[in-house]
XYZ file of N, CA and C in Angstrom:
690
model
N -197.039 -43.428 -6.167
C -196.190 -44.251 -5.401
C -194.972 -43.574 -5.067
N -194.820 -42.956 -3.920
C -193.523 -42.251 -3.403
C -192.371 -43.278 -3.274
N -191.167 -42.589 -3.007
C -189.877 -43.284 -2.966
C -190.018 -44.271 -1.900
N -190.573 -43.972 -0.593
C -190.478 -44.885 0.543
C -191.363 -46.335 0.144
N -192.601 -46.049 -0.518
C -193.450 -47.106 -1.098
C -192.681 -48.110 -2.085
N -191.909 -47.273 -3.016
C -190.988 -48.072 -3.969
C -189.969 -48.937 -3.217
N -189.411 -48.280 -2.326
C -188.247 -49.079 -1.551
C -188.710 -50.189 -0.722
N -189.926 -50.168 -0.299
C -190.573 -51.069 0.561
C -191.029 -52.361 -0.421
N -191.702 -51.870 -1.538
C -192.104 -52.857 -2.467
C -190.928 -53.805 -2.986
N -189.625 -53.010 -3.297
C -188.492 -53.695 -3.647
C -188.157 -54.599 -2.586
N -188.266 -54.158 -1.479
C -187.643 -54.938 -0.144
C -188.586 -56.123 -0.189
N -189.852 -55.987 -0.195
C -190.992 -57.212 0.018
C -190.485 -58.176 -1.139
N -190.393 -57.615 -2.283
C -190.119 -58.689 -3.500
C -188.680 -59.484 -3.235
N -187.692 -58.662 -2.700
C -186.466 -59.396 -2.287
C -186.618 -60.451 -1.356
N -187.351 -60.040 -0.272
C -187.667 -60.952 0.805
C -188.388 -62.152 0.335
N -189.343 -62.031 -0.460
C -189.844 -63.296 -1.068
C -188.900 -64.128 -1.847
N -188.084 -63.472 -2.462
C -187.133 -64.233 -3.362
C -186.219 -64.755 -2.432
N -185.865 -64.228 -1.371
C -184.709 -65.049 -0.404
C -185.630 -66.144 0.347
N -186.793 -66.060 0.530
C -187.532 -67.197 1.232
C -187.713 -68.247 0.377
N -187.720 -67.963 -1.107
C -187.969 -69.049 -1.985
C -186.333 -69.720 -2.263
N -185.323 -68.912 -2.089
C -184.032 -69.435 -2.300
C -183.580 -70.390 -1.228
N -183.829 -69.858 -0.022
C -183.345 -70.801 1.259
C -184.593 -71.235 1.987
N -184.248 -72.318 2.581
C -185.391 -72.940 3.419
C -185.824 -72.070 4.610
N -185.032 -71.586 5.328
C -185.243 -70.993 6.691
C -184.329 -69.559 6.775
N -185.080 -68.553 7.163
C -184.413 -67.371 7.349
C -184.892 -66.662 8.627
N -183.986 -66.129 9.408
C -184.464 -65.416 10.661
C -184.747 -63.914 10.250
N -185.496 -63.231 11.261
C -185.767 -61.860 11.103
C -184.376 -61.096 11.197
N -183.504 -61.642 11.955
C -182.195 -60.845 12.126
C -181.232 -60.953 10.788
N -181.342 -62.043 10.240
C -180.866 -62.288 8.862
C -181.247 -61.222 7.906
N -182.578 -61.268 7.909
C -183.332 -60.419 6.860
C -182.902 -58.907 7.071
N -183.102 -58.633 8.283
C -182.814 -57.096 8.773
C -181.303 -56.593 8.530
N -180.455 -57.525 8.776
C -178.943 -57.326 8.428
C -178.928 -57.310 6.800
N -179.436 -58.231 6.181
C -179.405 -58.093 4.659
C -179.908 -56.694 4.182
N -181.109 -56.131 4.516
C -181.509 -55.074 3.985
C -181.419 -53.812 4.782
N -180.503 -53.945 5.671
C -180.155 -52.680 6.561
C -181.445 -51.994 7.111
N -182.279 -52.727 7.797
C -183.438 -52.297 8.449
C -183.631 -52.937 9.772
N -184.456 -52.500 10.608
C -184.732 -53.039 11.804
C -185.391 -54.333 11.899
N -185.334 -55.098 12.904
C -186.138 -56.496 12.922
C -187.649 -56.065 12.984
N -187.918 -54.963 13.643
C -189.376 -54.497 13.662
C -190.064 -54.135 12.420
N -189.088 -53.597 11.367
C -189.507 -53.549 10.026
C -189.790 -54.668 9.317
N -188.686 -55.780 9.756
C -188.821 -57.056 8.940
C -190.288 -57.687 9.397
N -190.725 -57.622 10.601
C -191.912 -58.106 11.198
C -192.945 -57.592 10.531
N -192.933 -56.327 10.286
C -194.113 -55.694 9.466
C -194.139 -56.228 8.109
N -192.933 -56.275 7.326
C -192.890 -56.895 6.115
C -193.476 -58.244 5.759
N -192.993 -59.232 6.763
C -193.485 -60.604 6.913
C -195.055 -60.375 7.045
N -195.594 -59.599 7.900
C -197.154 -59.627 8.223
C -197.719 -58.934 6.762
N -196.938 -58.066 6.192
C -197.568 -57.469 4.794
C -197.613 -58.691 3.781
N -196.722 -59.531 3.415
C -196.746 -60.551 2.652
C -197.736 -61.627 3.248
N -197.872 -61.932 4.411
C -198.911 -62.763 4.841
C -200.464 -62.226 4.351
N -200.756 -60.913 4.488
C -201.944 -60.314 4.289
C -202.053 -60.393 2.750
N -201.022 -60.443 2.079
C -201.074 -60.534 0.550
C -201.388 -61.889 0.070
N -201.494 -62.960 0.890
C -201.755 -64.136 0.626
C -200.539 -65.288 0.480
N -199.252 -64.511 0.803
C -198.238 -65.454 0.773
C -198.032 -66.320 1.948
N -197.993 -67.662 1.769
C -197.959 -68.687 2.901
C -196.604 -68.568 3.684
N -196.435 -67.561 4.429
C -195.114 -67.483 5.230
C -195.412 -68.427 6.483
N -194.730 -69.226 6.914
C -194.767 -70.053 8.057
C -193.594 -69.687 9.012
N -193.899 -69.563 10.394
C -193.006 -69.155 11.363
C -192.634 -70.473 12.195
N -191.496 -70.868 12.228
C -190.995 -72.043 12.974
C -190.435 -71.406 14.291
N -191.045 -71.623 15.253
C -190.863 -70.996 16.610
C -189.431 -71.184 16.960
N -188.683 -70.223 17.318
C -187.296 -70.138 17.656
C -186.475 -70.253 16.506
N -186.859 -70.493 15.286
C -185.841 -70.676 14.267
C -186.008 -69.690 13.089
N -187.076 -69.292 12.670
C -187.186 -68.298 11.690
C -188.431 -68.484 10.863
N -188.417 -67.944 9.363
C -189.424 -67.972 8.582
C -189.117 -68.916 7.405
N -190.329 -69.567 6.890
C -190.073 -70.370 5.656
C -191.281 -70.208 4.805
N -191.397 -70.771 3.648
C -192.517 -70.720 2.960
C -193.055 -72.150 2.914
N -194.381 -72.087 2.737
C -195.131 -73.466 2.829
C -194.559 -74.213 1.543
N -194.164 -75.584 1.718
C -193.593 -76.371 0.716
C -194.434 -76.332 -0.529
N -193.925 -76.240 -1.684
C -194.588 -76.287 -2.974
C -194.996 -74.995 -3.466
N -194.906 -73.797 -2.555
C -195.278 -72.451 -2.921
C -194.167 -72.007 -3.768
N -194.608 -71.421 -5.112
C -193.647 -70.706 -5.877
C -194.367 -69.681 -6.821
N -193.509 -68.640 -7.028
C -194.207 -67.507 -8.041
C -192.956 -67.657 -9.112
N -193.070 -68.593 -9.935
C -192.085 -68.630 -11.037
C -192.192 -67.675 -12.128
N -191.205 -66.676 -12.335
C -191.579 -65.858 -13.583
C -191.323 -66.670 -14.882
N -190.456 -67.854 -14.656
C -190.181 -68.624 -15.825
C -189.880 -69.966 -15.376
N -190.194 -71.032 -16.108
C -189.793 -72.358 -15.785
C -188.593 -72.783 -16.400
N -187.701 -73.542 -15.616
C -186.582 -74.027 -16.017
C -186.589 -75.603 -16.128
N -186.244 -76.096 -17.296
C -186.003 -77.698 -17.289
C -184.605 -77.867 -16.504
N -184.622 -79.130 -16.014
C -183.227 -79.443 -15.176
C -182.219 -79.210 -15.938
N -181.941 -79.500 -17.097
C -180.822 -79.315 -18.029
C -180.555 -77.757 -18.080
N -181.600 -77.115 -18.155
C -181.417 -75.491 -18.172
C -180.733 -74.934 -16.900
N -181.241 -75.462 -15.902
C -180.653 -75.150 -14.503
C -179.332 -75.597 -14.270
N -179.071 -76.732 -14.944
C -177.635 -77.315 -14.887
C -176.702 -76.383 -15.527
N -177.037 -75.791 -16.713
C -176.273 -75.070 -17.535
C -176.101 -73.685 -16.767
N -177.134 -73.302 -15.967
C -176.987 -72.038 -15.287
C -175.999 -72.245 -14.064
N -175.943 -73.246 -13.419
C -175.005 -73.676 -12.485
C -173.658 -73.735 -12.790
N -173.259 -74.264 -14.112
C -172.029 -74.256 -14.692
C -171.660 -72.769 -14.878
N -172.518 -72.071 -15.619
C -172.128 -70.498 -15.602
C -171.774 -70.002 -14.374
N -172.562 -70.357 -13.350
C -172.082 -69.604 -12.062
C -170.602 -70.030 -11.577
N -170.353 -71.345 -11.766
C -168.958 -71.673 -11.399
C -167.972 -70.788 -12.297
N -168.196 -70.578 -13.692
C -167.482 -69.767 -14.496
C -167.106 -68.384 -13.960
N -168.383 -67.783 -13.549
C -168.389 -66.341 -13.049
C -167.693 -66.280 -11.833
N -167.788 -67.058 -11.009
C -166.962 -67.163 -9.663
C -165.412 -66.932 -9.846
N -165.011 -67.240 -11.122
C -163.447 -67.097 -11.356
C -163.156 -65.745 -11.739
N -164.270 -64.884 -12.095
C -164.001 -63.529 -12.553
C -163.229 -62.638 -11.392
N -162.328 -61.833 -11.911
C -161.571 -61.068 -10.955
C -162.377 -59.722 -10.317
N -163.467 -59.346 -11.010
C -164.105 -58.275 -10.625
C -165.296 -58.575 -9.576
N -164.993 -58.105 -8.519
C -165.849 -58.455 -7.319
C -167.311 -57.870 -7.429
N -167.474 -56.800 -7.915
C -168.977 -56.209 -8.219
C -169.738 -57.012 -9.270
N -168.841 -57.462 -10.349
C -169.543 -58.318 -11.353
C -170.016 -59.673 -10.523
N -169.191 -60.213 -9.786
C -169.534 -61.498 -9.243
C -170.714 -61.383 -8.353
N -170.665 -60.359 -7.512
C -171.893 -59.926 -6.625
C -173.083 -59.764 -7.229
N -173.252 -59.170 -8.457
C -174.411 -58.833 -9.233
C -174.826 -60.105 -9.971
N -173.836 -61.048 -10.329
C -174.195 -62.263 -10.935
C -175.009 -63.016 -9.789
N -174.235 -63.226 -8.585
C -174.833 -64.026 -7.729
C -176.196 -63.638 -7.080
N -176.470 -62.206 -7.280
C -177.903 -61.758 -6.842
C -178.810 -62.415 -7.839
N -178.356 -62.230 -9.149
C -179.300 -62.853 -10.300
C -179.463 -64.288 -10.175
N -178.364 -64.971 -9.937
C -178.458 -66.485 -9.869
C -179.369 -66.889 -8.745
N -179.316 -66.218 -7.572
C -180.333 -66.404 -6.376
C -181.662 -66.412 -6.895
N -182.030 -65.390 -7.720
C -183.467 -65.249 -8.096
C -183.818 -66.320 -9.099
N -182.757 -66.923 -9.709
C -183.071 -68.085 -10.619
C -183.423 -69.307 -9.889
N -182.448 -69.432 -8.870
C -182.555 -70.737 -7.994
C -183.817 -70.709 -7.255
N -184.440 -69.412 -6.927
C -185.675 -69.371 -6.079
C -186.750 -69.895 -6.929
N -186.752 -70.028 -8.223
C -187.889 -70.624 -9.006
C -187.711 -71.988 -9.177
N -186.609 -72.643 -8.682
C -186.574 -74.150 -8.836
C -187.226 -75.027 -7.814
N -187.669 -75.949 -8.030
C -188.313 -76.851 -7.119
C -187.247 -77.462 -6.256
N -187.712 -78.070 -5.055
C -186.659 -78.591 -4.005
C -185.996 -79.637 -4.849
N -186.406 -80.621 -5.609
C -185.765 -81.670 -6.172
C -184.666 -81.165 -7.065
N -185.047 -80.279 -8.015
C -183.990 -79.710 -8.829
C -183.001 -78.826 -8.202
N -183.479 -78.109 -7.214
C -182.470 -77.433 -6.497
C -181.381 -78.424 -5.710
N -181.845 -79.515 -5.046
C -180.940 -80.273 -4.651
C -179.927 -80.912 -5.583
N -180.463 -81.150 -6.841
C -179.667 -81.626 -7.798
C -178.520 -80.639 -8.350
N -178.942 -79.258 -8.322
C -178.195 -78.246 -8.687
C -177.058 -77.996 -7.726
N -177.409 -78.317 -6.341
C -176.370 -77.992 -5.468
C -175.237 -79.188 -5.405
N -175.847 -80.388 -5.811
C -174.830 -81.396 -5.930
C -173.917 -81.068 -7.056
N -174.447 -80.786 -8.242
C -173.575 -80.300 -9.327
C -172.516 -79.367 -9.105
N -173.055 -78.390 -8.244
C -172.029 -77.309 -7.856
C -170.839 -77.949 -7.060
N -171.237 -78.816 -6.250
C -170.039 -79.351 -5.396
C -169.340 -80.270 -6.231
N -169.775 -81.000 -7.367
C -169.079 -81.865 -8.006
C -168.541 -81.238 -9.385
N -168.233 -79.963 -9.348
C -167.800 -79.487 -10.700
C -166.723 -78.375 -10.218
N -165.689 -78.685 -10.983
C -164.475 -77.567 -10.712
C -164.059 -77.068 -12.141
N -163.649 -75.816 -12.037
C -163.216 -75.191 -13.102
C -162.003 -74.191 -13.142
N -161.123 -74.340 -13.940
C -159.936 -73.652 -14.318
C -159.934 -73.057 -15.603
N -159.333 -71.741 -15.734
C -159.524 -71.150 -17.000
C -159.393 -72.064 -18.323
N -160.139 -72.241 -19.048
C -159.923 -73.029 -20.396
C -159.587 -72.111 -21.485
N -158.353 -72.369 -21.854
C -157.769 -71.501 -22.949
C -158.242 -71.926 -24.333
N -158.855 -73.087 -24.512
C -159.328 -73.694 -25.671
C -160.683 -73.408 -25.886
N -160.984 -72.390 -26.827
C -162.552 -71.930 -26.838
C -163.266 -72.827 -27.925
N -162.666 -73.633 -28.544
C -163.267 -74.583 -29.664
C -164.363 -75.374 -28.927
N -165.446 -75.498 -29.364
C -166.503 -76.366 -28.958
C -166.204 -77.782 -29.544
N -165.417 -78.689 -28.726
C -165.216 -79.997 -29.361
C -165.685 -81.120 -28.621
N -166.952 -80.812 -27.950
C -167.723 -81.962 -27.387
C -169.157 -81.382 -27.139
N -169.929 -82.395 -27.311
C -171.334 -82.158 -27.360
C -172.238 -82.988 -26.078
N -171.515 -83.390 -25.047
C -171.807 -84.295 -24.155
C -172.112 -83.732 -22.683
N -171.539 -82.499 -22.471
C -171.567 -81.958 -21.236
C -172.968 -81.846 -20.565
N -174.029 -81.520 -21.400
C -175.331 -81.549 -20.766
C -175.725 -82.895 -20.266
N -175.654 -83.797 -21.108
C -176.026 -85.201 -20.915
C -175.359 -85.656 -19.636
N -173.966 -85.440 -19.591
C -173.312 -85.874 -18.323
C -173.653 -85.167 -17.114
N -174.038 -83.932 -17.141
C -174.570 -83.299 -15.929
C -175.830 -83.961 -15.639
N -176.684 -84.254 -16.304
C -177.984 -84.890 -16.016
C -177.808 -86.203 -15.493
N -176.929 -87.080 -16.049
C -176.632 -88.370 -15.587
C -175.891 -88.325 -14.190
N -175.027 -87.422 -13.961
C -174.249 -87.358 -12.692
C -175.380 -87.056 -11.582
N -176.099 -86.071 -11.771
C -177.106 -85.615 -10.647
C -178.412 -86.524 -10.588
N -178.524 -87.499 -11.563
C -179.633 -88.313 -11.361
C -178.990 -89.809 -11.158
N -177.793 -89.845 -11.100
C -177.109 -91.218 -10.844
C -177.411 -92.346 -11.854
N -177.388 -91.974 -13.112
C -177.606 -92.876 -14.273
C -176.231 -93.327 -14.754
N -176.281 -94.799 -14.966
C -175.241 -95.238 -15.558
C -175.071 -94.785 -17.044
N -173.958 -94.533 -17.556
C -173.760 -94.349 -18.908
C -172.933 -95.232 -19.786
N -173.089 -95.347 -20.999
C -172.266 -96.349 -21.851
C -171.529 -95.248 -22.800
N -170.263 -95.293 -22.754
C -169.562 -94.424 -23.802
C -168.497 -95.294 -24.696
N -168.488 -94.743 -25.802
C -167.403 -95.252 -26.814
C -166.300 -94.325 -26.695
N -165.174 -94.701 -26.235
C -164.002 -93.830 -25.830
C -162.611 -94.038 -26.607
N -162.156 -93.206 -27.107
C -160.622 -93.299 -27.827
C -159.562 -92.776 -26.946
N -158.692 -93.669 -26.585
C -157.617 -93.188 -25.732
C -156.535 -92.374 -26.478
N -155.365 -92.047 -25.960
C -154.275 -91.318 -26.525
C -153.693 -92.063 -27.767
N -153.734 -93.383 -27.661
C -153.188 -94.114 -28.782
C -154.201 -94.537 -29.849
N -155.102 -93.695 -29.856
C -156.286 -93.676 -30.738
C -157.132 -95.091 -30.805
N -157.017 -95.686 -29.612
C -157.665 -97.070 -29.608
C -159.066 -97.018 -28.997
N -160.115 -97.284 -29.586
C -161.488 -97.171 -29.064
C -161.778 -98.422 -28.214
N -162.633 -98.064 -27.159
C -163.328 -99.151 -26.342
C -164.595 -98.661 -25.818
N -165.426 -99.618 -25.591
C -166.664 -99.315 -24.923
C -166.656 -99.469 -23.476
N -167.132 -98.307 -22.648
C -167.146 -98.465 -21.227
C -168.387 -98.195 -20.536
N -168.633 -98.887 -19.587
C -169.744 -98.488 -18.609
C -169.355 -97.806 -17.250
N -169.737 -96.420 -17.237
C -169.064 -95.735 -16.163
C -170.238 -95.055 -15.354
N -169.794 -94.670 -14.117
C -170.883 -94.008 -13.236
C -170.126 -92.704 -13.049
N -170.754 -91.623 -13.684
C -170.241 -90.370 -13.579
C -170.180 -89.845 -12.028
N -169.136 -89.228 -11.682
C -168.932 -88.708 -10.282
C -168.542 -87.187 -10.220
N -167.818 -86.697 -11.147
C -167.652 -85.333 -11.225
C -167.200 -84.791 -12.483
N -167.247 -83.397 -12.741
C -166.759 -82.828 -13.977
C -165.812 -81.804 -13.611
N -164.700 -81.955 -14.537
C -163.541 -80.917 -14.172
C -163.124 -80.242 -15.495
N -162.496 -79.048 -15.196
C -162.045 -78.273 -16.397
C -160.496 -78.144 -16.047
N -159.669 -78.407 -17.129
C -158.313 -78.251 -17.131
C -157.973 -76.916 -17.912
N -156.718 -76.727 -18.063
C -156.306 -75.585 -19.022
C -156.805 -75.697 -20.418
N -157.060 -76.988 -20.880
C -157.342 -77.242 -22.244
C -158.596 -77.993 -22.455
N -158.970 -78.852 -21.444
C -160.015 -79.948 -21.864
C -160.931 -79.819 -20.661
N -162.303 -80.464 -20.811
C -163.324 -80.891 -19.967
C -163.025 -82.345 -19.531
N -162.993 -82.763 -18.320
C -162.736 -84.135 -18.045
C -163.870 -84.651 -17.123
N -164.183 -85.802 -17.385
C -165.376 -86.546 -16.534
C -164.490 -87.624 -15.648
N -164.816 -87.412 -14.282
C -164.328 -88.330 -13.256
C -165.452 -89.418 -13.134
N -165.172 -90.648 -13.323
C -165.992 -91.706 -13.317
C -165.536 -92.929 -12.783
N -166.479 -93.772 -12.202
C -166.044 -95.154 -11.780
C -166.267 -96.054 -13.117
N -165.141 -96.536 -13.542
C -165.315 -97.377 -14.852
C -165.395 -98.791 -14.202
N -166.522 -99.415 -14.774
C -166.787 -100.896 -14.531
C -165.847 -101.910 -15.100
N -165.217 -101.554 -16.256
C -164.358 -102.220 -17.039
C -162.879 -102.439 -16.103
N -162.448 -101.163 -15.539
C -161.191 -101.198 -14.933
C -161.399 -101.348 -13.436
N -162.639 -101.197 -13.047
C -163.080 -101.325 -11.572
C -162.345 -100.325 -10.671
N -162.291 -99.134 -11.172
C -161.496 -98.010 -10.410
C -162.087 -96.802 -11.013
N -161.695 -95.603 -10.467
C -162.174 -94.250 -10.762
C -160.885 -93.861 -11.933
N -161.553 -93.465 -13.008
C -160.886 -92.916 -14.200
C -161.261 -91.632 -14.684
N -160.190 -90.876 -15.366
C -160.514 -89.715 -15.918
C -160.792 -89.938 -17.426
N -161.915 -89.236 -17.996
C -162.146 -89.529 -19.500
C -162.302 -87.958 -20.036
N -161.464 -87.721 -21.092
C -161.512 -86.450 -21.808
C -162.827 -86.213 -22.569
N -163.658 -85.378 -22.311
C -165.045 -85.269 -23.220
C -164.771 -85.232 -24.562
N -163.722 -84.621 -25.124
C -163.522 -84.481 -26.443
C -163.234 -86.112 -27.033
N -162.813 -86.728 -26.347
C -162.671 -88.243 -26.830
C -163.757 -89.204 -26.757
N -164.769 -88.580 -26.167
C -165.869 -89.512 -26.118
C -166.712 -89.225 -27.334
N -166.611 -90.479 -28.186
C -167.209 -90.409 -29.525
C -168.641 -90.651 -29.367
N -169.235 -91.426 -28.415
C -170.624 -91.680 -28.368
C -170.907 -91.905 -26.960
N -172.117 -91.486 -26.553
C -172.754 -91.421 -25.231
C -174.147 -91.992 -25.085
N -174.365 -92.852 -24.218
C -175.791 -93.234 -24.101
C -176.173 -93.352 -22.551
N -177.270 -92.613 -22.160
C -177.530 -92.687 -20.778
C -178.443 -93.793 -20.732
N -178.126 -94.855 -19.792
C -178.953 -95.957 -19.642
C -179.937 -95.813 -18.459
N -180.870 -96.823 -18.465
C -182.113 -96.692 -17.542
C -181.568 -97.073 -16.214
N -180.531 -97.859 -16.052
C -179.923 -98.427 -14.726
C -179.355 -97.363 -14.137
N -179.619 -97.375 -12.783
C -179.060 -96.306 -11.747
C -178.041 -96.970 -10.992
N -177.040 -96.246 -10.545
C -176.077 -96.834 -9.611
C -176.038 -96.096 -8.219
N -175.612 -96.732 -7.287
C -175.565 -96.239 -5.897
C -174.577 -94.980 -5.831
N -175.055 -93.815 -5.265
C -174.409 -92.800 -5.267
C -172.857 -92.998 -4.425
N -171.942 -92.360 -4.934
C -170.532 -92.494 -4.220
C -170.593 -91.479 -2.891
N -170.393 -92.105 -1.855
C -170.536 -91.337 -0.434
C -169.249 -90.604 -0.190
N -169.069 -89.676 -0.946
C -167.635 -88.678 -0.635
C -167.900 -87.338 -1.511
N -167.303 -86.493 -1.052
C -167.364 -85.265 -1.777
C -166.123 -85.341 -2.694
N -166.164 -84.173 -3.587
C -164.960 -84.140 -4.640
C -163.772 -83.942 -3.923
N -163.725 -83.091 -2.938
C -162.447 -82.847 -2.198
C -161.951 -84.053 -1.448
N -162.880 -84.982 -0.956
C -162.428 -86.231 -0.155
C -161.867 -87.156 -1.476
N -162.332 -87.126 -2.607
C -161.914 -87.963 -3.607
C -160.558 -87.450 -4.037
N -160.324 -86.113 -3.955
C -158.763 -85.578 -4.322
C -157.929 -85.905 -3.139
N -158.162 -85.896 -1.975
C -157.506 -86.348 -0.830
C -157.116 -87.601 -0.646
N -158.156 -88.547 -1.272
C -157.905 -89.857 -1.181
C -156.938 -90.387 -2.363
N -157.014 -89.941 -3.485
C -156.349 -90.295 -4.709
C -155.213 -89.459 -5.093
N -154.943 -88.674 -4.400
C -153.767 -87.631 -4.855
C -152.954 -87.136 -3.530
């Protein structure tokens, strides 16, 4: 295999990854991304089709993969996918642009193997997670993964919570967002006891139970929440 063949094989693999990552891509977008002509992209798409990849053409819109088609090198559980999305938020705070670019390329390949259902939940989690550098490296909470799962699946949770005065109470809450301050992880949730949105520090949640009851998703973004309440 010569250098040109190697380059083309690498591009075909990358195009397939992109098609799995995004629902619709145009020839112009692909040509720009890989610095080739649209004619080359047409040939590449034809090569993928001849190899048995079900690439569909939406007239006037672009290329998409047949729903359900995946070539997963590894399967991720929903919680594993959530952990990767959280890691993405942390990496985006890095000051080194090249490192961020390399990581985003890697995370795109990971997202490509996610089914649409998990991918939609991952996108919701991305929108509902905010991070600022946490200087406290001590692992003082074991609830983050369960909270991510409850948030993206709209499950009501029951928590045993201890406030600043060291007073414990049981709450039924609807998880809305997860934030990180300089020192703590915070859960933003609708508290049914107080009938309003409240912050809960994760290190003060002594017990957490995901209930089978679901709640109606709150129809606003995290930014809209900040605009309304602050």
